[in-house]
mmCIF file of C-alpha atoms in Angstrom:
data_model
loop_
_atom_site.group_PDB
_atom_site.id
_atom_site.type_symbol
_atom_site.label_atom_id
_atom_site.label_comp_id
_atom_site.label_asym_id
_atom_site.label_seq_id
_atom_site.Cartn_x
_atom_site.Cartn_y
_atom_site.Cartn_z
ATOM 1 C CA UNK V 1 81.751 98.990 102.915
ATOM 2 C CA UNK V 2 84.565 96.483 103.787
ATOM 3 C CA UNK V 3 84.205 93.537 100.886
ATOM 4 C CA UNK V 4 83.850 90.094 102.646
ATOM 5 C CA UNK V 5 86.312 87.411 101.714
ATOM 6 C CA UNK V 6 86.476 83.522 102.005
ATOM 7 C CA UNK V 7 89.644 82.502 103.084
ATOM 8 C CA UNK V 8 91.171 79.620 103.075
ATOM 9 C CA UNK V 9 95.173 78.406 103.739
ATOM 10 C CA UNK V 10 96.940 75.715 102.450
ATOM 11 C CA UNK V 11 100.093 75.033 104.528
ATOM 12 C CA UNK V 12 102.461 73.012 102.191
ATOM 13 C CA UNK V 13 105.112 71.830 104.141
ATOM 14 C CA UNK V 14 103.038 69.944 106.674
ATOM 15 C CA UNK V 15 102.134 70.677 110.649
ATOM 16 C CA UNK V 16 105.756 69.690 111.589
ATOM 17 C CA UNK V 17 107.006 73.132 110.393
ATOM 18 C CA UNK V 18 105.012 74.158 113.783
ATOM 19 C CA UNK V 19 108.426 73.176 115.331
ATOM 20 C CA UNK V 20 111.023 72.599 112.858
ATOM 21 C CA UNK V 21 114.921 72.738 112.537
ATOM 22 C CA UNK V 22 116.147 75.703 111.127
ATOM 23 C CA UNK V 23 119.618 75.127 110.166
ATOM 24 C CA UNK V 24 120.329 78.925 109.854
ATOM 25 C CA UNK V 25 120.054 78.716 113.399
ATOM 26 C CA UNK V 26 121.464 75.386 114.169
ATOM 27 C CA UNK V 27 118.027 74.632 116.553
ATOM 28 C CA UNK V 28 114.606 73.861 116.343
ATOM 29 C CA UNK V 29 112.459 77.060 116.300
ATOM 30 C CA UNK V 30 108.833 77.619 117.565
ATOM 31 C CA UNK V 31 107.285 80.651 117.893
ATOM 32 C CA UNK V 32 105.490 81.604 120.771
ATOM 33 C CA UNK V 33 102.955 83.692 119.378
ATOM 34 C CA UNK V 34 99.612 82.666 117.932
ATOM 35 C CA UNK V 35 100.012 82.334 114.250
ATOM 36 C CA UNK V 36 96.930 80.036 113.321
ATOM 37 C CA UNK V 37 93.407 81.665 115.229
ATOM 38 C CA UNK V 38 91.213 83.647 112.934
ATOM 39 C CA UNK V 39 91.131 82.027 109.737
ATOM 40 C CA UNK V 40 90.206 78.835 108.044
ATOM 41 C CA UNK V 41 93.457 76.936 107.206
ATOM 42 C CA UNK V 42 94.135 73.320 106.494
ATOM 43 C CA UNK V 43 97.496 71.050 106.977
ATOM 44 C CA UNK V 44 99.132 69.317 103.917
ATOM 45 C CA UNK V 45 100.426 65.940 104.392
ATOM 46 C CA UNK V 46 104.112 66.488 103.078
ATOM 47 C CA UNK V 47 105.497 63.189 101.521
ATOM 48 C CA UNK V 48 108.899 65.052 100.810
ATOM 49 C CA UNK V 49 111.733 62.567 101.932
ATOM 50 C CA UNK V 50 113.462 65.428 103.373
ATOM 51 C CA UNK V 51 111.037 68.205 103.962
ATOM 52 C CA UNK V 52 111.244 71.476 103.929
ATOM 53 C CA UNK V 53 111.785 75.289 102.403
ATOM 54 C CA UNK V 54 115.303 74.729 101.313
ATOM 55 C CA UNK V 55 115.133 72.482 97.876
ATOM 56 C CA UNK V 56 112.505 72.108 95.479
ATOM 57 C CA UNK V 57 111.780 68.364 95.961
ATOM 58 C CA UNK V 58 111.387 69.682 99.978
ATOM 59 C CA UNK V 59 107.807 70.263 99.772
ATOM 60 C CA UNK V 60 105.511 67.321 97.646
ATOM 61 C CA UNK V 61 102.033 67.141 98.493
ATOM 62 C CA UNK V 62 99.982 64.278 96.263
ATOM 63 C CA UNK V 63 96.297 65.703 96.945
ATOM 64 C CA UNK V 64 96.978 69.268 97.101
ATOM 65 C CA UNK V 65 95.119 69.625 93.563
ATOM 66 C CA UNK V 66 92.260 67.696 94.971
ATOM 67 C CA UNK V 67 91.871 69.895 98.441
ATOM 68 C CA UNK V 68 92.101 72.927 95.842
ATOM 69 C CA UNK V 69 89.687 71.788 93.746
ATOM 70 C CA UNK V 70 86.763 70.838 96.550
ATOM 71 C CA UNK V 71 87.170 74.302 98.102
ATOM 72 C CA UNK V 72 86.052 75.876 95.239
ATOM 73 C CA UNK V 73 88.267 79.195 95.172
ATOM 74 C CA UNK V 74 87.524 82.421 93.212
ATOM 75 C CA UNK V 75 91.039 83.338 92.996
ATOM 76 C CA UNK V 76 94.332 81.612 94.172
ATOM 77 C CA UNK V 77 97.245 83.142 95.768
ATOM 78 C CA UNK V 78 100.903 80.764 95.653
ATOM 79 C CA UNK V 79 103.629 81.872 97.595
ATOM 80 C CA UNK V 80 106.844 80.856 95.720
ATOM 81 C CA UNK V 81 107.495 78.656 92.613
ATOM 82 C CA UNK V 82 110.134 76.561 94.013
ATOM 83 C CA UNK V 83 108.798 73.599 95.276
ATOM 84 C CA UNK V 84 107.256 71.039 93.661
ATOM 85 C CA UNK V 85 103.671 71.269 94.881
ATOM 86 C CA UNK V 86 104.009 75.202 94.500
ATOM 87 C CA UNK V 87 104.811 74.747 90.678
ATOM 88 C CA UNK V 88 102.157 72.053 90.074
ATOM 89 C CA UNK V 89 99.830 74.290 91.254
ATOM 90 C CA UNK V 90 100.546 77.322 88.980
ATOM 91 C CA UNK V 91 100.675 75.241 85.602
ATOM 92 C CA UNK V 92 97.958 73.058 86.525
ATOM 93 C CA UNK V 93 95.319 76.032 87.247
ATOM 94 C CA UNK V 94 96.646 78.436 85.226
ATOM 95 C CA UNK V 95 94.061 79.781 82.862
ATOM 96 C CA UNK V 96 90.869 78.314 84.950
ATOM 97 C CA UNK V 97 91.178 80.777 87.895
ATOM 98 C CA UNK V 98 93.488 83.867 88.412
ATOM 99 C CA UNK V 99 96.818 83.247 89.834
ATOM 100 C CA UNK V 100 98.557 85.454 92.207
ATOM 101 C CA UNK V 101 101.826 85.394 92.865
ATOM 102 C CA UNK V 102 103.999 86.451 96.217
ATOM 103 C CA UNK V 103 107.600 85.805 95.820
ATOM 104 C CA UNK V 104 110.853 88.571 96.842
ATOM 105 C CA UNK V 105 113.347 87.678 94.652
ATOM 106 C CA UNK V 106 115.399 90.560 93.343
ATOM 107 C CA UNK V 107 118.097 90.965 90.567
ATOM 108 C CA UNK V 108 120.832 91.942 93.665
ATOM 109 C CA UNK V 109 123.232 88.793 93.252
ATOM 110 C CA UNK V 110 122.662 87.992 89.584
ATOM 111 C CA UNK V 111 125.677 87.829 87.263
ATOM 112 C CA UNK V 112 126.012 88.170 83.746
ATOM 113 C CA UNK V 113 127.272 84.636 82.979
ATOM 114 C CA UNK V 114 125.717 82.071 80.121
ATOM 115 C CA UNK V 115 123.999 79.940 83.059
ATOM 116 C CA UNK V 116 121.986 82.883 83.399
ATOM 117 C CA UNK V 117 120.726 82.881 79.903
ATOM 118 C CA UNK V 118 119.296 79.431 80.958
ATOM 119 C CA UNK V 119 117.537 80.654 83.997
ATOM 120 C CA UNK V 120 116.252 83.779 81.813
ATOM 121 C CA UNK V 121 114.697 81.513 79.851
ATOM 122 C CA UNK V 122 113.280 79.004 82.591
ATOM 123 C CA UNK V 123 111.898 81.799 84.637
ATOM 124 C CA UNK V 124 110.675 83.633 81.526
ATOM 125 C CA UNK V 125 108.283 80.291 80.945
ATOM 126 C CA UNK V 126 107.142 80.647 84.654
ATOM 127 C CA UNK V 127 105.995 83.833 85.038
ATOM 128 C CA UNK V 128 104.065 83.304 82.028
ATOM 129 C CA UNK V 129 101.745 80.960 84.174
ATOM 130 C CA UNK V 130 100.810 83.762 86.888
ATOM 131 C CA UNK V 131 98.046 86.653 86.112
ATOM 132 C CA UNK V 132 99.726 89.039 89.174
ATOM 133 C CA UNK V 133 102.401 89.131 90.856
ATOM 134 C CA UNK V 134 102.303 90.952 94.297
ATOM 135 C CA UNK V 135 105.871 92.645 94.747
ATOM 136 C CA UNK V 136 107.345 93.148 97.829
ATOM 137 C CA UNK V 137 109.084 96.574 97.117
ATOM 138 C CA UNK V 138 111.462 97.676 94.263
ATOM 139 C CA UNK V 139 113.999 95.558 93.662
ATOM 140 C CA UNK V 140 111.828 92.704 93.351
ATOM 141 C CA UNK V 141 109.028 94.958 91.338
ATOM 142 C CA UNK V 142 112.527 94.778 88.735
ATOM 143 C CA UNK V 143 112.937 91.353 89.232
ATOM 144 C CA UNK V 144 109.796 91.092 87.922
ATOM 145 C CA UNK V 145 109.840 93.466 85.461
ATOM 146 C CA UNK V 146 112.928 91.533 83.879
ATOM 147 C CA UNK V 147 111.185 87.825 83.231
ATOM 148 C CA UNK V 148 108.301 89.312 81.718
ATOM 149 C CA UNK V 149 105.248 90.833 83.629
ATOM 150 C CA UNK V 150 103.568 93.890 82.593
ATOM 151 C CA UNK V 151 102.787 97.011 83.826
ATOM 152 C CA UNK V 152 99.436 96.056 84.746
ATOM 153 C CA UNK V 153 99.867 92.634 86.426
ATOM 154 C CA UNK V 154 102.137 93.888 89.172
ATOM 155 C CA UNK V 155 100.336 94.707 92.750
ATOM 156 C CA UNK V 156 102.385 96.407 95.473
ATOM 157 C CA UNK V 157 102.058 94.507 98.714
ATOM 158 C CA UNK V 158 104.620 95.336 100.840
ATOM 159 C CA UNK V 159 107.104 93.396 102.610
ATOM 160 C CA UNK V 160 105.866 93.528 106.576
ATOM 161 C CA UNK V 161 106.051 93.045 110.051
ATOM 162 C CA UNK V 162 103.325 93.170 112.976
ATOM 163 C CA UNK V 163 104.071 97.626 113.417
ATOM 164 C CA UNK V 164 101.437 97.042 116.437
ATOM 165 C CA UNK V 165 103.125 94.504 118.223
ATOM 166 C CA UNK V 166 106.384 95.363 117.626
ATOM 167 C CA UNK V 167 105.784 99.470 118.203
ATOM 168 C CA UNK V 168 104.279 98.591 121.969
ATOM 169 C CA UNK V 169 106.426 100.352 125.063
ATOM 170 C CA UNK V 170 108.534 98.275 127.211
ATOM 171 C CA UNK V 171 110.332 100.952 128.966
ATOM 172 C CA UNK V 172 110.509 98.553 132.605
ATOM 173 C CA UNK V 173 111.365 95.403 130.347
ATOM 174 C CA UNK V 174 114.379 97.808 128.637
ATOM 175 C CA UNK V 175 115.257 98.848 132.186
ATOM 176 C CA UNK V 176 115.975 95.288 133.549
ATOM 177 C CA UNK V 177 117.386 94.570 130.160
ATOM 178 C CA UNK V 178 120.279 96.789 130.441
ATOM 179 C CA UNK V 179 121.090 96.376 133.391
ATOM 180 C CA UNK V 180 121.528 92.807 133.145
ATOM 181 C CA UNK V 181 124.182 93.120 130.493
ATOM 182 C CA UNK V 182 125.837 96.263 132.585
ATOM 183 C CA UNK V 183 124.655 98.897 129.694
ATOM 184 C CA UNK V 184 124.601 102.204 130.791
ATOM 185 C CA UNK V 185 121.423 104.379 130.246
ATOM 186 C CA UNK V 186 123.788 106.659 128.005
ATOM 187 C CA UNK V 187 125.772 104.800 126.169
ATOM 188 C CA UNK V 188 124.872 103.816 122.444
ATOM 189 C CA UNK V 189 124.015 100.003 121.854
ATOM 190 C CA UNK V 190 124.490 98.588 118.553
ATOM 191 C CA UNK V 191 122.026 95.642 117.819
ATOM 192 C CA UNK V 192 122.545 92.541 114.932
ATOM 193 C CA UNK V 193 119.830 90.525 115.262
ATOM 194 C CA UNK V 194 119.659 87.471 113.040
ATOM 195 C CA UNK V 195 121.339 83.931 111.973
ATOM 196 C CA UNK V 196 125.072 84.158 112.518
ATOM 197 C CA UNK V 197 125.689 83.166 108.766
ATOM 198 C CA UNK V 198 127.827 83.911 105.926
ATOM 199 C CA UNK V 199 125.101 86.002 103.648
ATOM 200 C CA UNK V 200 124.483 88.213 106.569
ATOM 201 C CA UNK V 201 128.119 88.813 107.229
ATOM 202 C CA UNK V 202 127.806 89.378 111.305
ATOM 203 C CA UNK V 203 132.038 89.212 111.336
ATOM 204 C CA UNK V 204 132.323 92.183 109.166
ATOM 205 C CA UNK V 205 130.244 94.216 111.610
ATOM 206 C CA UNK V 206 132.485 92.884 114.433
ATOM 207 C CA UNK V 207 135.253 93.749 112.998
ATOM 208 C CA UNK V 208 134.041 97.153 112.329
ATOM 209 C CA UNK V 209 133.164 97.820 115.598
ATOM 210 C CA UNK V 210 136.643 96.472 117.144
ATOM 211 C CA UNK V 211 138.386 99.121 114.647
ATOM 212 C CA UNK V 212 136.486 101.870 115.880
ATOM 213 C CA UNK V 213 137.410 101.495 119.583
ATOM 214 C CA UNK V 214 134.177 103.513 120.250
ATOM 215 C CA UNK V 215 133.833 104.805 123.892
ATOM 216 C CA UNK V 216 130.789 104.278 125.438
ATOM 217 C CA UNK V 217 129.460 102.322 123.235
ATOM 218 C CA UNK V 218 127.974 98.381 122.936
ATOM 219 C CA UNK V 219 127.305 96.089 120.739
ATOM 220 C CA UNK V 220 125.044 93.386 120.864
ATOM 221 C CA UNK V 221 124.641 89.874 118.600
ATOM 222 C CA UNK V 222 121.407 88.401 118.950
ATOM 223 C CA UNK V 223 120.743 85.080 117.241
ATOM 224 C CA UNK V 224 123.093 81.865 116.221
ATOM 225 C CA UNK V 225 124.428 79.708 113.546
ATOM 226 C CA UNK V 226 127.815 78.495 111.693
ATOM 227 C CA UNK V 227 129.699 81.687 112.346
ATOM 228 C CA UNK V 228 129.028 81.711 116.438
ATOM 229 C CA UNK V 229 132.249 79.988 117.678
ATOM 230 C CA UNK V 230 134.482 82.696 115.420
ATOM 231 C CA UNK V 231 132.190 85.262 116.371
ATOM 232 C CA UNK V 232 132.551 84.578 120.279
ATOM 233 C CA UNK V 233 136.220 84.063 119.871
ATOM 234 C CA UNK V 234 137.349 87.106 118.541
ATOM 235 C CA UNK V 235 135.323 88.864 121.051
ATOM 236 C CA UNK V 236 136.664 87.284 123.849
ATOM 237 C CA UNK V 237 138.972 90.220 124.842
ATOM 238 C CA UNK V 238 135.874 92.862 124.531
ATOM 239 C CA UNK V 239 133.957 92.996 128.118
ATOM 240 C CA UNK V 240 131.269 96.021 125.437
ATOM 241 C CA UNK V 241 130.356 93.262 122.991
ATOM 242 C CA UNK V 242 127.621 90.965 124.194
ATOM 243 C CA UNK V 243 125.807 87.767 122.528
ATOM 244 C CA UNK V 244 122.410 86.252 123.714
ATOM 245 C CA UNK V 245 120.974 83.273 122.005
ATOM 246 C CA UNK V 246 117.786 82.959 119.682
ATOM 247 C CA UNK V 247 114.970 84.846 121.075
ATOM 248 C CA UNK V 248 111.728 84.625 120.286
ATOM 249 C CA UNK V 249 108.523 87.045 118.666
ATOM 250 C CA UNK V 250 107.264 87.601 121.951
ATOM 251 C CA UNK V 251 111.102 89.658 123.234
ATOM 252 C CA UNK V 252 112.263 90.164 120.462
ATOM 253 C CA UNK V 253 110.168 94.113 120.808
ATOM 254 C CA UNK V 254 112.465 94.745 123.913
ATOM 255 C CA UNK V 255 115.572 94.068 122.387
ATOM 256 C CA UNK V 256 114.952 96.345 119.280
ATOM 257 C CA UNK V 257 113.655 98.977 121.566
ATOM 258 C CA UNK V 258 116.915 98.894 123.921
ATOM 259 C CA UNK V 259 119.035 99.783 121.195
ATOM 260 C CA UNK V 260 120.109 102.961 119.019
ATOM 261 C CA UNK V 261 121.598 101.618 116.081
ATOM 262 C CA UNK V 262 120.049 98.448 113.818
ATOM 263 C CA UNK V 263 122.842 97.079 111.713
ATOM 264 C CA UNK V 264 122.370 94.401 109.063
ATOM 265 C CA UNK V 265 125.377 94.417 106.862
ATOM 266 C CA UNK V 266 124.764 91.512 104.509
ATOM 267 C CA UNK V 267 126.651 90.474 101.369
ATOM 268 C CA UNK V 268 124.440 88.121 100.198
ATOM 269 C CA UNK V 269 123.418 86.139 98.149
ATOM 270 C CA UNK V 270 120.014 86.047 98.795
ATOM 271 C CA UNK V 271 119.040 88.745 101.194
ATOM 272 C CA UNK V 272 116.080 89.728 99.382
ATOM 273 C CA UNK V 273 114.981 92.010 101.554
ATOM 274 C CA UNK V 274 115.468 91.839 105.559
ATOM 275 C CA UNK V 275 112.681 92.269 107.740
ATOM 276 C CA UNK V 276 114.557 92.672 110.961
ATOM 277 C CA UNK V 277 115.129 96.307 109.865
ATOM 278 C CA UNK V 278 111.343 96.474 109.468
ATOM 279 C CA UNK V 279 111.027 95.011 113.088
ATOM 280 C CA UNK V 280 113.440 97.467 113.711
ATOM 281 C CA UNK V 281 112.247 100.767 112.461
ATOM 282 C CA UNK V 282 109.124 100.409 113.930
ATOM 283 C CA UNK V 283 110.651 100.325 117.067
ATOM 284 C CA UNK V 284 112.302 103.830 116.039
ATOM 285 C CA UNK V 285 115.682 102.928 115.441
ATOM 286 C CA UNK V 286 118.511 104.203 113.133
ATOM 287 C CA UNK V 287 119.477 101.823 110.912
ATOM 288 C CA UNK V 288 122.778 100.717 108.970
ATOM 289 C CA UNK V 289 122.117 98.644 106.454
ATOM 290 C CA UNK V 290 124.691 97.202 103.031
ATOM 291 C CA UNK V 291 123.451 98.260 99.604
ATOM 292 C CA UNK V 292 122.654 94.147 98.863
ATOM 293 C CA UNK V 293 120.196 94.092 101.225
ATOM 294 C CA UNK V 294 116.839 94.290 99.742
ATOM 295 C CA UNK V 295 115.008 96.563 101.558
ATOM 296 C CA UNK V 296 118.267 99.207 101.609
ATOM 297 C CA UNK V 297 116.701 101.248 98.742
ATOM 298 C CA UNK V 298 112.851 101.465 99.840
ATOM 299 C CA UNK V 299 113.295 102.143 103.557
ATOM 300 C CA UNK V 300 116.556 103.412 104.274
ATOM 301 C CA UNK V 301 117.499 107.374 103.757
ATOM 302 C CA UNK V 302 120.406 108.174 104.286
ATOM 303 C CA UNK V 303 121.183 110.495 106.543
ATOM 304 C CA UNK V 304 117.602 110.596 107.769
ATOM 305 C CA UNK V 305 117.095 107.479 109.391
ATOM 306 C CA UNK V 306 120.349 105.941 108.657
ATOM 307 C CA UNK V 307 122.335 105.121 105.973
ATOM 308 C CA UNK V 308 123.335 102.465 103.124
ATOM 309 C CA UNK V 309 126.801 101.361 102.828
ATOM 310 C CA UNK V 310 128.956 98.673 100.628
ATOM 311 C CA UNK V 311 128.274 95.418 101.186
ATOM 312 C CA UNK V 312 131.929 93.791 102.096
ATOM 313 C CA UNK V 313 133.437 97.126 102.325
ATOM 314 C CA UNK V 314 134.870 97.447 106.016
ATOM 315 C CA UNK V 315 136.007 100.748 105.174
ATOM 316 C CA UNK V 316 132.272 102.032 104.445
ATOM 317 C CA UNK V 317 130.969 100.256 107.593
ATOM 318 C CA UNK V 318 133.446 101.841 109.185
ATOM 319 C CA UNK V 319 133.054 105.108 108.420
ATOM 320 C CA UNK V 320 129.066 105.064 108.364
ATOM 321 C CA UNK V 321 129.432 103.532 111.888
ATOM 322 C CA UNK V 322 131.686 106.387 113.492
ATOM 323 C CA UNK V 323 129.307 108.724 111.845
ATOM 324 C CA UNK V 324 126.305 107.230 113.227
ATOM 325 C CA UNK V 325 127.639 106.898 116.959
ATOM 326 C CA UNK V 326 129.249 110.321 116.865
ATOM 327 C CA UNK V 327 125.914 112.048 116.140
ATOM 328 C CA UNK V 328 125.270 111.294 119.766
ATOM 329 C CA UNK V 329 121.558 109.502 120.993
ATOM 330 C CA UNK V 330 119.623 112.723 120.821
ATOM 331 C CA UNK V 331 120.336 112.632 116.866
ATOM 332 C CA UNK V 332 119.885 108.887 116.512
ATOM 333 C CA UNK V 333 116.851 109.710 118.660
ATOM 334 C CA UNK V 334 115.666 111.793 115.901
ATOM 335 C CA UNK V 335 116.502 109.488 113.102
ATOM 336 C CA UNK V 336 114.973 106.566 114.583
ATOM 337 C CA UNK V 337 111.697 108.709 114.635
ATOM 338 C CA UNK V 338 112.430 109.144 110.658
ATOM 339 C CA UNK V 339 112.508 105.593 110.703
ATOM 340 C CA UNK V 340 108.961 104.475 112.689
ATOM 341 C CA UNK V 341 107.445 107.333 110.152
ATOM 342 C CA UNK V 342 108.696 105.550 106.850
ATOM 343 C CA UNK V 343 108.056 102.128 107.854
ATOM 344 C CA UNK V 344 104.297 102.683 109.509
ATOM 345 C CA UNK V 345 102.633 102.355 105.619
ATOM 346 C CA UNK V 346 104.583 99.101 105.456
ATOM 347 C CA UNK V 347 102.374 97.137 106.772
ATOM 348 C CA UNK V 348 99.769 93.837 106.828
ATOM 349 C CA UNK V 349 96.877 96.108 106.193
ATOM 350 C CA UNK V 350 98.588 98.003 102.924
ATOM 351 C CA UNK V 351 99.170 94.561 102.097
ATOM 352 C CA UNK V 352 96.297 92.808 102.523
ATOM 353 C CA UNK V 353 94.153 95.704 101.197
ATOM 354 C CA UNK V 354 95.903 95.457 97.907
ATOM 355 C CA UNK V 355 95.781 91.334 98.024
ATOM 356 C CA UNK V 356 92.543 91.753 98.303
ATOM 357 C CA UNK V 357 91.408 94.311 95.837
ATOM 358 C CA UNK V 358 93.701 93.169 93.520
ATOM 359 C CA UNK V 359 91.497 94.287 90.525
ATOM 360 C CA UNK V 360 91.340 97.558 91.206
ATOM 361 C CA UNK V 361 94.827 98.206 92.867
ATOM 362 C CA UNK V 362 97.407 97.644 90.016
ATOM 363 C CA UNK V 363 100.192 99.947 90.482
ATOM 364 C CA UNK V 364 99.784 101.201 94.033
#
């Protein structure tokens, strides 16, 4: 029998972030699908001077305790430490009501410097207000391992994307697609989807691809940011390597499902995990992705739906590219249907079932 649960949301950072500036983007962003019908949920007022998800001070909310507090909850759920409603949250309830914790920081970027003893320590004292921490897959499972929770306090709920959505045909909308950017229906199309930014390294994969000289072959940036004017201009000269602006949720399936190749060849810091290759793999697509992002090691096999290479290295990209586009789109074909079979168990309901039943689902 399906246990029935109260829910209630608490959106911090106010109902601007409906339509907000993202400045990985350099635009204001609003999705066009439905994010808010189904559930109870209830707007913050955000007194941050500048709001937002990028500093701690970003996100203040004076009667966030109170709104708690009247709604009675069984159990809590915080999504991130740091901002400074987030944190007053955890230390002020810890030890009245269990605390969960969602966060998908990973140990990826972290150097062994004495400023790091410091943030041992700090982050040490943190997790020591939580009960659970839901982990997002394993690098940040060791993350949390590291500052101090047990064995029994970690959950598995897994990074995710909507697989329905996403995995739904648009074989006219790829069609017309094509077509408009003069892509053959047998030549290999190479996708980067994302902001054009320095963690992400986008002009690494260009460069790549210029190198390679590929016949037949396309590649496609999807997405803006700082690194768009360099981008554009060192692809002036290259009528096979295409750029479309920010799309949005509700495309975004076509694009992914035009293509043969995902690429995501990020550096970092701070690509904790990457859910474009989710959105991508879904879609059944081989993927190329660097060994700092943080998904590389849960969803990527290499050689089976695509393979992990060295973040920075243009050499690896390189070579893991040629090897990709020379297996020819029957094999990537075949790889990408590797990838919609690993992926399909990452999903909202493995994740929610596991929020949910959080007692009894330690260690999934």
């Amino acid at each position: 029998m399906a246990q029935k649960i109260d829910l209630k949301v608490f959106y911090t950072w106010g109902d601007e972030s409906v339509s907000k500036y993202d400045p990985g983007f350099n635009k204001n962003i609003s999705w066009d699908i439905d994010l808010l019908t189904g559930y109870n949920y209830q707007w913050l007022i955000n007194t941050a001077v500048n709001p937002g998800s990028h500093h701690f001070r970003g996100i203040v909310n004076p009667d966030i305790i109170n709104h708690i507090q009247n709604w009675q909850p069984d159990t809590l759920l915080v999504y991130g430490w740091a901002y400074s409603s987030h944190l007053t949250v955890i230390r002020y309830f810890k030890g009245k009501i269990p605390i969960l914790f969602r966060g998908d920081s990973t140990l990826l970027d972290e150097r062994p410097e004495f400023k790091n003893l410091l943030r041992y320590v700090y982050l040490k004292w943190i997790y020591k207000h939580i009960d659970y921490a839901m982990y997002t897959g394993s690098n940040n499972r060791a993350y949390f391992k590291k500052y101090g929770l047990q064995e029994n306090q970690l959950i598995f709920a897994p990074h995710a994307v909507d697989n329905e959505r996403f995995a739904i045909p648009q074989k006219k909308e790829i069609i017309q697609f094509k077509q408009k950017l003069n892509i053959n229906s047998d030549n290999i199309l190479i996708l980067f989807a994302g902001k054009f930014e320095e963690k992400k390294d986008p002009l690494l994969l260009l460069q790549a691809f210029i190198n390679l000289e590929a016949a037949n072959t396309h590649l496609l940036f999807v997405g803006n940011g700082s690194l768009e004017l360099a981008l554009k201009q060192q692809a002036v000269k290259y009528p096979n390597i295409h750029f479309m602006d920010f799309q949005n949720q509700s495309y975004m399936p076509v694009i992914y499902q035009a293509c043969d190749i995902f690429c995501l060849p990020s550096k970092g810091p701070g690509e904790s995990w990457g859910l474009a290759v989710n959105e991508a793999m879904i879609c059944g697509k081989a993927i190329l992705v660097s060994n700092k992002t943080g998904c590389a090691i849960d969803l990527v096999k290499n050689n089976i739906s695509g393979y992990i290479h060295m973040a920075g290295s243009k050499f690896d990209l390189e070579e893991k590219l040629h090897c990709l586009i020379n297996k020819g789109k029957k094999e990537l074909f075949r790889m990408g249907e590797a990838s919609k079979k690993q992926i399909k168990d990452w999903s909202f309901t493995v994740q929610a079932n596991n929020i949910v039943n959080y007692k009894n689902g330690r260690n999934q």
